JSON list of C-alpha atoms in Angstrom, two decimals:
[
{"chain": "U", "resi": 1, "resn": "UNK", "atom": "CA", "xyz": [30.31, -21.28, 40.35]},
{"chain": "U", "resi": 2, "resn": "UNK", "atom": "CA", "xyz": [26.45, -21.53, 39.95]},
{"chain": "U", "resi": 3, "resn": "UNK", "atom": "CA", "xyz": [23.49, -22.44, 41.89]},
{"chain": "U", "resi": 4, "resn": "UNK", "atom": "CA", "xyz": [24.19, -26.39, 40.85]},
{"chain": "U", "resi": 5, "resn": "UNK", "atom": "CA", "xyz": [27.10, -26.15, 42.19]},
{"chain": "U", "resi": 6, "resn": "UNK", "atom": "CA", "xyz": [26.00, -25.90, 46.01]},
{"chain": "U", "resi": 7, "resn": "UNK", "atom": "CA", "xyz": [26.00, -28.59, 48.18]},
{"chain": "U", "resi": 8, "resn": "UNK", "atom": "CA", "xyz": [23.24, -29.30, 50.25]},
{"chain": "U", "resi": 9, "resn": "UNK", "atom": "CA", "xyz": [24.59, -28.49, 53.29]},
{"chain": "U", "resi": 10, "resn": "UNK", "atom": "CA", "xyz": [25.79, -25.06, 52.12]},
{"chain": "U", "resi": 11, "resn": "UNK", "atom": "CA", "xyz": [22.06, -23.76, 53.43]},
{"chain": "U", "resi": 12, "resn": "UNK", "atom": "CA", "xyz": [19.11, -24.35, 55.37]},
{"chain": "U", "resi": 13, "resn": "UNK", "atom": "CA", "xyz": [16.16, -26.13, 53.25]},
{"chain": "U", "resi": 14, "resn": "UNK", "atom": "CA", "xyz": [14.26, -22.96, 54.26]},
{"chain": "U", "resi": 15, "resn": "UNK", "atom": "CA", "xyz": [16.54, -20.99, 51.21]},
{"chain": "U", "resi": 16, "resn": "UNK", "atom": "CA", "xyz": [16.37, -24.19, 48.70]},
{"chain": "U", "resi": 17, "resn": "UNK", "atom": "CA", "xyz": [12.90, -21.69, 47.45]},
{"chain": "U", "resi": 18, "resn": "UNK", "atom": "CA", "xyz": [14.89, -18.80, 47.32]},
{"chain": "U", "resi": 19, "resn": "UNK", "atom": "CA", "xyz": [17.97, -20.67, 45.41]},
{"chain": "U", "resi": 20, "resn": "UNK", "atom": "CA", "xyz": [16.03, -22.19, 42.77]},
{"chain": "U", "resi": 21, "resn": "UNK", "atom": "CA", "xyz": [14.37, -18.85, 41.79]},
{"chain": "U", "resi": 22, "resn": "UNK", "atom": "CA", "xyz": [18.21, -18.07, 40.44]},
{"chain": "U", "resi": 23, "resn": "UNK", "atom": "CA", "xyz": [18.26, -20.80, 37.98]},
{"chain": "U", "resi": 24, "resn": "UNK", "atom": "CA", "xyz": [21.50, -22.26, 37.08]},
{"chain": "U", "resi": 25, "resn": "UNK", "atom": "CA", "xyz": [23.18, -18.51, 36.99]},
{"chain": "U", "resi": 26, "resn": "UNK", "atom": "CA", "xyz": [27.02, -18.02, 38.02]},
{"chain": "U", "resi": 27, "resn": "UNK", "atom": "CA", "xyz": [26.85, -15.93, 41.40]},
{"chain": "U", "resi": 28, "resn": "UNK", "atom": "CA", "xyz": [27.55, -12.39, 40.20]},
{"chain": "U", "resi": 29, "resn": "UNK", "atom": "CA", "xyz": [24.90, -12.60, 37.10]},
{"chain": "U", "resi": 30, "resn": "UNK", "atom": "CA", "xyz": [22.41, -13.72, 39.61]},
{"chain": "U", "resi": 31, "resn": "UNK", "atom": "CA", "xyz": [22.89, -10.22, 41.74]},
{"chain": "U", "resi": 32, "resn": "UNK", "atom": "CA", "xyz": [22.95, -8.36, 38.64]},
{"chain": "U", "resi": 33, "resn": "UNK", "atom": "CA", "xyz": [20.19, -9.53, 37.05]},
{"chain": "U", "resi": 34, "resn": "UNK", "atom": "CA", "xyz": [17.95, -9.68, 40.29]},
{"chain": "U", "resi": 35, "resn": "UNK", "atom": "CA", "xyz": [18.35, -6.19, 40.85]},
{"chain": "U", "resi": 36, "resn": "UNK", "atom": "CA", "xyz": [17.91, -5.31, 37.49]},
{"chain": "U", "resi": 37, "resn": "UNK", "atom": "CA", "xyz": [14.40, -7.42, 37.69]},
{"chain": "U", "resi": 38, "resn": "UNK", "atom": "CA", "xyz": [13.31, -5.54, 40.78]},
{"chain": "U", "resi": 39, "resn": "UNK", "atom": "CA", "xyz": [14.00, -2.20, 39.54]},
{"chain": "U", "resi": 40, "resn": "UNK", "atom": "CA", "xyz": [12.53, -2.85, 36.63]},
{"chain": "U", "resi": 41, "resn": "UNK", "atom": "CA", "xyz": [9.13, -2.90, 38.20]},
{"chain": "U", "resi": 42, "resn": "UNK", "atom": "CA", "xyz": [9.67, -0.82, 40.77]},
{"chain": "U", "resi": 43, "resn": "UNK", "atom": "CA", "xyz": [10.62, 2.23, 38.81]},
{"chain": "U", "resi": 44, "resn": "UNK", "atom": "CA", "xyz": [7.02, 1.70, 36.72]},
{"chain": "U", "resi": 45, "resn": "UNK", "atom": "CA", "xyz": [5.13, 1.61, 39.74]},
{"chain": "U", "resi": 46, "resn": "UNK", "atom": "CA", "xyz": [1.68, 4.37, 39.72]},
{"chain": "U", "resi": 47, "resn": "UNK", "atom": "CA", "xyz": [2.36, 6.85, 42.42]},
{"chain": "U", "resi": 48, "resn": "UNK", "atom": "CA", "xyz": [-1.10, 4.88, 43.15]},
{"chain": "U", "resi": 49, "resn": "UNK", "atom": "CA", "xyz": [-0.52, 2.10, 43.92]},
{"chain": "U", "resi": 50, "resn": "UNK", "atom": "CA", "xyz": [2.63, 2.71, 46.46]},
{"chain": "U", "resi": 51, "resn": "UNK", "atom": "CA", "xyz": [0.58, 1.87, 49.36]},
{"chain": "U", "resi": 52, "resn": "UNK", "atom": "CA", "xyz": [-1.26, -1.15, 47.96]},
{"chain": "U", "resi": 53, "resn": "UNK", "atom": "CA", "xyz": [-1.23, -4.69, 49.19]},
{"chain": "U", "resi": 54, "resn": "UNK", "atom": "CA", "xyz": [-2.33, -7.95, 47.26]},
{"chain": "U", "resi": 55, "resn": "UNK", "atom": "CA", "xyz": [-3.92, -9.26, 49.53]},
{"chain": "U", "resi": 56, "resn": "UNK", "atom": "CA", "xyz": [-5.20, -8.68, 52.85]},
{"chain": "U", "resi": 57, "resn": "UNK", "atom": "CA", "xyz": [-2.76, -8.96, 55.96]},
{"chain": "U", "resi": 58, "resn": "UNK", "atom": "CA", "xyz": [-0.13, -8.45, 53.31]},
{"chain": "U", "resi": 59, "resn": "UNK", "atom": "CA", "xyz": [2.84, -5.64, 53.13]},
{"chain": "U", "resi": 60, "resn": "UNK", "atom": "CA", "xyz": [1.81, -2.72, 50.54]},
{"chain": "U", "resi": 61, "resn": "UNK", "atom": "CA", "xyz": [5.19, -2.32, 47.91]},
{"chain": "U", "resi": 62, "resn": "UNK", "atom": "CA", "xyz": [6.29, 0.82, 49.66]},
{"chain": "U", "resi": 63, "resn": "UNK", "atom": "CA", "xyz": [6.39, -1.66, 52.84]},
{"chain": "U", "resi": 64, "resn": "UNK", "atom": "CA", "xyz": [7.68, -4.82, 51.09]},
{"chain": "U", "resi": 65, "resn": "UNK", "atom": "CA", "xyz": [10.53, -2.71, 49.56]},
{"chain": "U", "resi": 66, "resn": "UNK", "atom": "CA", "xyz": [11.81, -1.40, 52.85]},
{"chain": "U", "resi": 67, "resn": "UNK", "atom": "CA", "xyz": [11.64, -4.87, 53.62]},
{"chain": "U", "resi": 68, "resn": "UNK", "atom": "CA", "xyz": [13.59, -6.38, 50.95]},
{"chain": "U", "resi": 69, "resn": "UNK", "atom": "CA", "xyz": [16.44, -3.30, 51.98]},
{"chain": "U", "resi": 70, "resn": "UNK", "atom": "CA", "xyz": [16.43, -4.61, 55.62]},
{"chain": "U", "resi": 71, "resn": "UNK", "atom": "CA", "xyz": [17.05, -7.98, 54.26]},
{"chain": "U", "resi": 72, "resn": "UNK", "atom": "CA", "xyz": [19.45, -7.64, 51.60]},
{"chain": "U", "resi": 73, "resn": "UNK", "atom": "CA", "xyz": [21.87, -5.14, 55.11]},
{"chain": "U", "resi": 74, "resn": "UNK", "atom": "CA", "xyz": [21.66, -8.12, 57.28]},
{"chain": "U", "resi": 75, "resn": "UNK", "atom": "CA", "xyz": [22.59, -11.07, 54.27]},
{"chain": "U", "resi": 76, "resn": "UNK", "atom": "CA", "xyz": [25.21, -8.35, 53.53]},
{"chain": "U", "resi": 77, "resn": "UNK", "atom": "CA", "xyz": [26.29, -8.43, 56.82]},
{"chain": "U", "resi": 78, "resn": "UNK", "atom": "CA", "xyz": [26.30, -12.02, 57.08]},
{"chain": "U", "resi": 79, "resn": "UNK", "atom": "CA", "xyz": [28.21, -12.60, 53.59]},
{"chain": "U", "resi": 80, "resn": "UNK", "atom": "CA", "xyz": [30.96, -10.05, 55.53]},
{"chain": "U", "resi": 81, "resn": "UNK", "atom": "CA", "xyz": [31.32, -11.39, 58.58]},
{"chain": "U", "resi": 82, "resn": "UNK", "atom": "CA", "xyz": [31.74, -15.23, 56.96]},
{"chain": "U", "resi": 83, "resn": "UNK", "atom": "CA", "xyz": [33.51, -14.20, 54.10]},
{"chain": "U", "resi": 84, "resn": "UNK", "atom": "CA", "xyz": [36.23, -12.48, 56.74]},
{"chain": "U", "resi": 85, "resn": "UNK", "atom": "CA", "xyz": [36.30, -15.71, 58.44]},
{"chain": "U", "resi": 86, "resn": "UNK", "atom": "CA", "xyz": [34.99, -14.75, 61.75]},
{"chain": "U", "resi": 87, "resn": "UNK", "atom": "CA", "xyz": [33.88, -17.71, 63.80]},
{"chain": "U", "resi": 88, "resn": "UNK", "atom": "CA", "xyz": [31.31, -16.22, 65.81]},
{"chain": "U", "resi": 89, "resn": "UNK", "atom": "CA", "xyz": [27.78, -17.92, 65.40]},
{"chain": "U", "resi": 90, "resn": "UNK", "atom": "CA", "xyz": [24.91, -14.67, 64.06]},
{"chain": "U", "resi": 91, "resn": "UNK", "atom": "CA", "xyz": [21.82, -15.11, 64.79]},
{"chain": "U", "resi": 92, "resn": "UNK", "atom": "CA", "xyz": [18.54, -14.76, 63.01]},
{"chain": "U", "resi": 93, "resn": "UNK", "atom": "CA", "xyz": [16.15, -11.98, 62.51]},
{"chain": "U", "resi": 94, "resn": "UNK", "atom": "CA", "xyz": [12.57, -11.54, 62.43]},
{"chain": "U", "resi": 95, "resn": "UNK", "atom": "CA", "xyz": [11.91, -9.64, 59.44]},
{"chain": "U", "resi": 96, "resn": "UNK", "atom": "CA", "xyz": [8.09, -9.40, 60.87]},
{"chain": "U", "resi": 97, "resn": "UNK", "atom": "CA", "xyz": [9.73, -7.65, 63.99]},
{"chain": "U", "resi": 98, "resn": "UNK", "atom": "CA", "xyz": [11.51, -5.35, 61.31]},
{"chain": "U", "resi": 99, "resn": "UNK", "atom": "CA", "xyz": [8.23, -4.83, 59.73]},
{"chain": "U", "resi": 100, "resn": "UNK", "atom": "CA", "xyz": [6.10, -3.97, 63.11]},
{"chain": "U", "resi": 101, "resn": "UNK", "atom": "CA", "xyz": [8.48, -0.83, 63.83]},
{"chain": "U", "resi": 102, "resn": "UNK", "atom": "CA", "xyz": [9.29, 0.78, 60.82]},
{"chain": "U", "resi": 103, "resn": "UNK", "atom": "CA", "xyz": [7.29, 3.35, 59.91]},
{"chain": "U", "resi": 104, "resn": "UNK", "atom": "CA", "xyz": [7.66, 3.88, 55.87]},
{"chain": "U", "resi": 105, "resn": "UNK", "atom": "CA", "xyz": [4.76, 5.95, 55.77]},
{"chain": "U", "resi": 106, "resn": "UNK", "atom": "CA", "xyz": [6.31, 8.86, 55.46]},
{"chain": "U", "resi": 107, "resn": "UNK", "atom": "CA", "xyz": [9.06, 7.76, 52.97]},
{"chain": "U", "resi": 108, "resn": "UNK", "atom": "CA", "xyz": [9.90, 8.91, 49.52]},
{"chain": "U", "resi": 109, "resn": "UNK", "atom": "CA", "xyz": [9.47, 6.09, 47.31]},
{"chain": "U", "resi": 110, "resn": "UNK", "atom": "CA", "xyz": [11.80, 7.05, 44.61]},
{"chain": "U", "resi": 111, "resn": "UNK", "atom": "CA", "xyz": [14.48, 7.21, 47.42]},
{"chain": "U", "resi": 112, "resn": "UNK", "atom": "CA", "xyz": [13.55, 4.03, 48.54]},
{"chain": "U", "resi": 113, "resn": "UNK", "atom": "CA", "xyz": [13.88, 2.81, 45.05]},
{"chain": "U", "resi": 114, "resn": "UNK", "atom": "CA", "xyz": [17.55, 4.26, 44.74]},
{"chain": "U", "resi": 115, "resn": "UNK", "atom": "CA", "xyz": [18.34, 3.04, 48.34]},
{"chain": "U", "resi": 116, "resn": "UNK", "atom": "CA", "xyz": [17.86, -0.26, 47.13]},
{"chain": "U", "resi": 117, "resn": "UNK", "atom": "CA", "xyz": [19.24, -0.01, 44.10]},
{"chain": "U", "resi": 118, "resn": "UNK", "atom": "CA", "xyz": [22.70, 1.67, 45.70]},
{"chain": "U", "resi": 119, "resn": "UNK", "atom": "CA", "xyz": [22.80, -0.67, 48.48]},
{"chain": "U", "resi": 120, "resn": "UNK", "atom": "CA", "xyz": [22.59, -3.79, 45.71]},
{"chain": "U", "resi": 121, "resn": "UNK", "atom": "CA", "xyz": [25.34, -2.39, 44.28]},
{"chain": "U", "resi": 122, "resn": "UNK", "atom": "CA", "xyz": [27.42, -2.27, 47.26]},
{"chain": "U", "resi": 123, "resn": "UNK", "atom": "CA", "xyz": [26.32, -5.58, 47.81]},
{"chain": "U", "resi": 124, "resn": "UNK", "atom": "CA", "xyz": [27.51, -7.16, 44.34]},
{"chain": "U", "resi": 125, "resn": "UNK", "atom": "CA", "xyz": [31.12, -4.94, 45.02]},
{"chain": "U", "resi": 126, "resn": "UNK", "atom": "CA", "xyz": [31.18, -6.83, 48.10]},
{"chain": "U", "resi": 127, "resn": "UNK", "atom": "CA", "xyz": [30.76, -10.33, 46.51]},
{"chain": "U", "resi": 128, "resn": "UNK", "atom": "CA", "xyz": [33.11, -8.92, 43.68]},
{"chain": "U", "resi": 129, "resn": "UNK", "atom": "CA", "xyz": [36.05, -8.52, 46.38]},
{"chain": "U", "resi": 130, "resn": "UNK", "atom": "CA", "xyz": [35.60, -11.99, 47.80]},
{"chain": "U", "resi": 131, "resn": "UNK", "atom": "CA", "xyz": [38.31, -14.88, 46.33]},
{"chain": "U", "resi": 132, "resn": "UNK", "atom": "CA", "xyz": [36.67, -18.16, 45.49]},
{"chain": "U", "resi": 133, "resn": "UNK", "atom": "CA", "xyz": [38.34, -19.52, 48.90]},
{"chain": "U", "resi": 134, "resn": "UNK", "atom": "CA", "xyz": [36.26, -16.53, 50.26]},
{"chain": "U", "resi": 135, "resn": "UNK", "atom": "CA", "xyz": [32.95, -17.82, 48.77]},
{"chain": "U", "resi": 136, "resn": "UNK", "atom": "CA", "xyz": [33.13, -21.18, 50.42]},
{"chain": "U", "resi": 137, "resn": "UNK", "atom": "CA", "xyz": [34.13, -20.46, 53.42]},
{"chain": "U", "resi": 138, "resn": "UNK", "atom": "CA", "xyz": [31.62, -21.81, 55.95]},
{"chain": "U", "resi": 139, "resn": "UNK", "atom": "CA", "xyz": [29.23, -20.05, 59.32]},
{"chain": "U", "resi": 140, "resn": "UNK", "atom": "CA", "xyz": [26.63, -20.43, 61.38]},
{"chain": "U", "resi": 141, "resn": "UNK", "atom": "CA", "xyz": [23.83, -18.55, 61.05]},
{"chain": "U", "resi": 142, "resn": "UNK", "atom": "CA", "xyz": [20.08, -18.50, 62.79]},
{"chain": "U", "resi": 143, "resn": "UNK", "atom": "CA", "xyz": [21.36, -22.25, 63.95]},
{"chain": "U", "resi": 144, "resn": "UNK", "atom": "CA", "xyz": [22.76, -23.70, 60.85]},
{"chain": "U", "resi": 145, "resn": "UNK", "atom": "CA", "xyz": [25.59, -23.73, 58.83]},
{"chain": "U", "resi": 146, "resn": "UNK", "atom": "CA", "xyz": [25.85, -21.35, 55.43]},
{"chain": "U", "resi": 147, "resn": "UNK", "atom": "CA", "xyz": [28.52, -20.70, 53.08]},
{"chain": "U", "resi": 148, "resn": "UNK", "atom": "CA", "xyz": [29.30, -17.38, 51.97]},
{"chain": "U", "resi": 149, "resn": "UNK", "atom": "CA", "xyz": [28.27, -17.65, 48.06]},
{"chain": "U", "resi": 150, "resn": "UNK", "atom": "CA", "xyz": [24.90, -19.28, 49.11]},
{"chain": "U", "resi": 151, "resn": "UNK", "atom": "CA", "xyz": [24.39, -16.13, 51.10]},
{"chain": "U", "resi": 152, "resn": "UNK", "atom": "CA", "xyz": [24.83, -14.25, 47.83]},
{"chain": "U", "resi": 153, "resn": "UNK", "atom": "CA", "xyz": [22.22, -16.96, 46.15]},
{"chain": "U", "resi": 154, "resn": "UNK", "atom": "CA", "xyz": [19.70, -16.52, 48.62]},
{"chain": "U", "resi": 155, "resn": "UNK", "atom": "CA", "xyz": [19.60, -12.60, 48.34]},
{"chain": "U", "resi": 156, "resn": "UNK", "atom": "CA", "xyz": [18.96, -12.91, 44.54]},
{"chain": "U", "resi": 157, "resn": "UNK", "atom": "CA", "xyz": [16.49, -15.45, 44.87]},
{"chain": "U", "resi": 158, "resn": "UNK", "atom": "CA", "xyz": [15.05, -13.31, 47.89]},
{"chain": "U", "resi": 159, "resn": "UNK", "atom": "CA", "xyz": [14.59, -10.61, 45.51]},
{"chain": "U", "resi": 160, "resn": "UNK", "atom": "CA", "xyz": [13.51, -12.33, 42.39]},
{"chain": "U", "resi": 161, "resn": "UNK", "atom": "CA", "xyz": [11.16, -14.24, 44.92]},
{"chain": "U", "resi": 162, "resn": "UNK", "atom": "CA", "xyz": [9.54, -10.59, 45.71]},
{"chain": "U", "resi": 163, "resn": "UNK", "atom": "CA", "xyz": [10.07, -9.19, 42.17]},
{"chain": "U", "resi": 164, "resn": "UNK", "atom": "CA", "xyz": [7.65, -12.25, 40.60]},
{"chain": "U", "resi": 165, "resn": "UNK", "atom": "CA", "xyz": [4.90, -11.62, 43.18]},
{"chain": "U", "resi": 166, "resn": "UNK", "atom": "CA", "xyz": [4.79, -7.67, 42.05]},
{"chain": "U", "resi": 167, "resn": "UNK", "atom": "CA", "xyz": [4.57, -9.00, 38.79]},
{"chain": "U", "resi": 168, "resn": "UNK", "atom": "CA", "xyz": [1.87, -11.29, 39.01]},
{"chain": "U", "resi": 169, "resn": "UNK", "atom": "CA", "xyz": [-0.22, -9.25, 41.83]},
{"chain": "U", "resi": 170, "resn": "UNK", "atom": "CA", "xyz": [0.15, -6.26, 39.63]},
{"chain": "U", "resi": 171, "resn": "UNK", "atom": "CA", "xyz": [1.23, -6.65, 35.84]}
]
């Protein structure tokens, strides 16, 4: 199964961005080789420039990384919940609401970097474990309907999505 294989109404148009970062990639290269992209810039990243945004009104990387974490627990969460068939519409979250409370200050980068790169790995065990009925089953989340292995999709295009603009803001 790979991106070209989703049906529109598999995912909001607000994820179509996210989906065609991935490429036509089967679903468990896509995980792989988005996390491999992200870590491969975030493990070169100058002790200065941690706390450095792109732009102003922009998060720094220490800031956007603890914000690609949050969102790659609640997708996670979301593949679960579907992928066990439960029913139950989730809502949506405000990953700027995320941002305004977390304090990441005070953070060890390198652990951040690991805590992403462990969690990604849970999260490609977890896609590992589901069947291929698993992968389409169908929910509703943040008031549409999703399927599980276009929740899978979006987090690697999430991540590639953040992994280009490191790359381009900073080399």
């Amino acid at each position: 199964m790979t991106t070209t294989d989703l049906k529109p109404e598999e995912y909001a148009p607000f994820y179509a961005g996210y989906i065609a970062r991935v490429g036509e990639m089967e679903l468990m290269p896509a995980l792989e080789h988005s996390r491999k992209e992200l870590l491969a810039y975030l493990t070169e990243v100058p002790d200065d420039r941690i706390n450095h945004a792109y732009a102003p009104g922009k998060w720094t990387i220490r800031e956007c990384l603890q914000h690609i974490i949050d969102t790659e627990r609640v997708f996670a969460y979301r593949a679960l919940r579907l992928g066990r068939g439960d029913e139950t519409p989730l809502p949506g979250f405000d990953q700027d609401q995320f941002a305004s409370v977390v304090d990441v200050s005070q953070r060890d980068f390198k652990e951040m970097v690991e805590e992403f790169r462990l969690l990604r790995l849970t999260t490609e065990q977890l896609f590992k474990g589901f069947t291929p009925e698993d992968l389409l089953r169908m929910g509703h989340v943040s008031g549409g309907s999703v399927s599980v292995r276009a929740v899978g999709f979006m987090l690697s295009g999430h991540v590639l999505h953040h992994a280009k603009l490191y790359w381009e803001a900073y080399g």
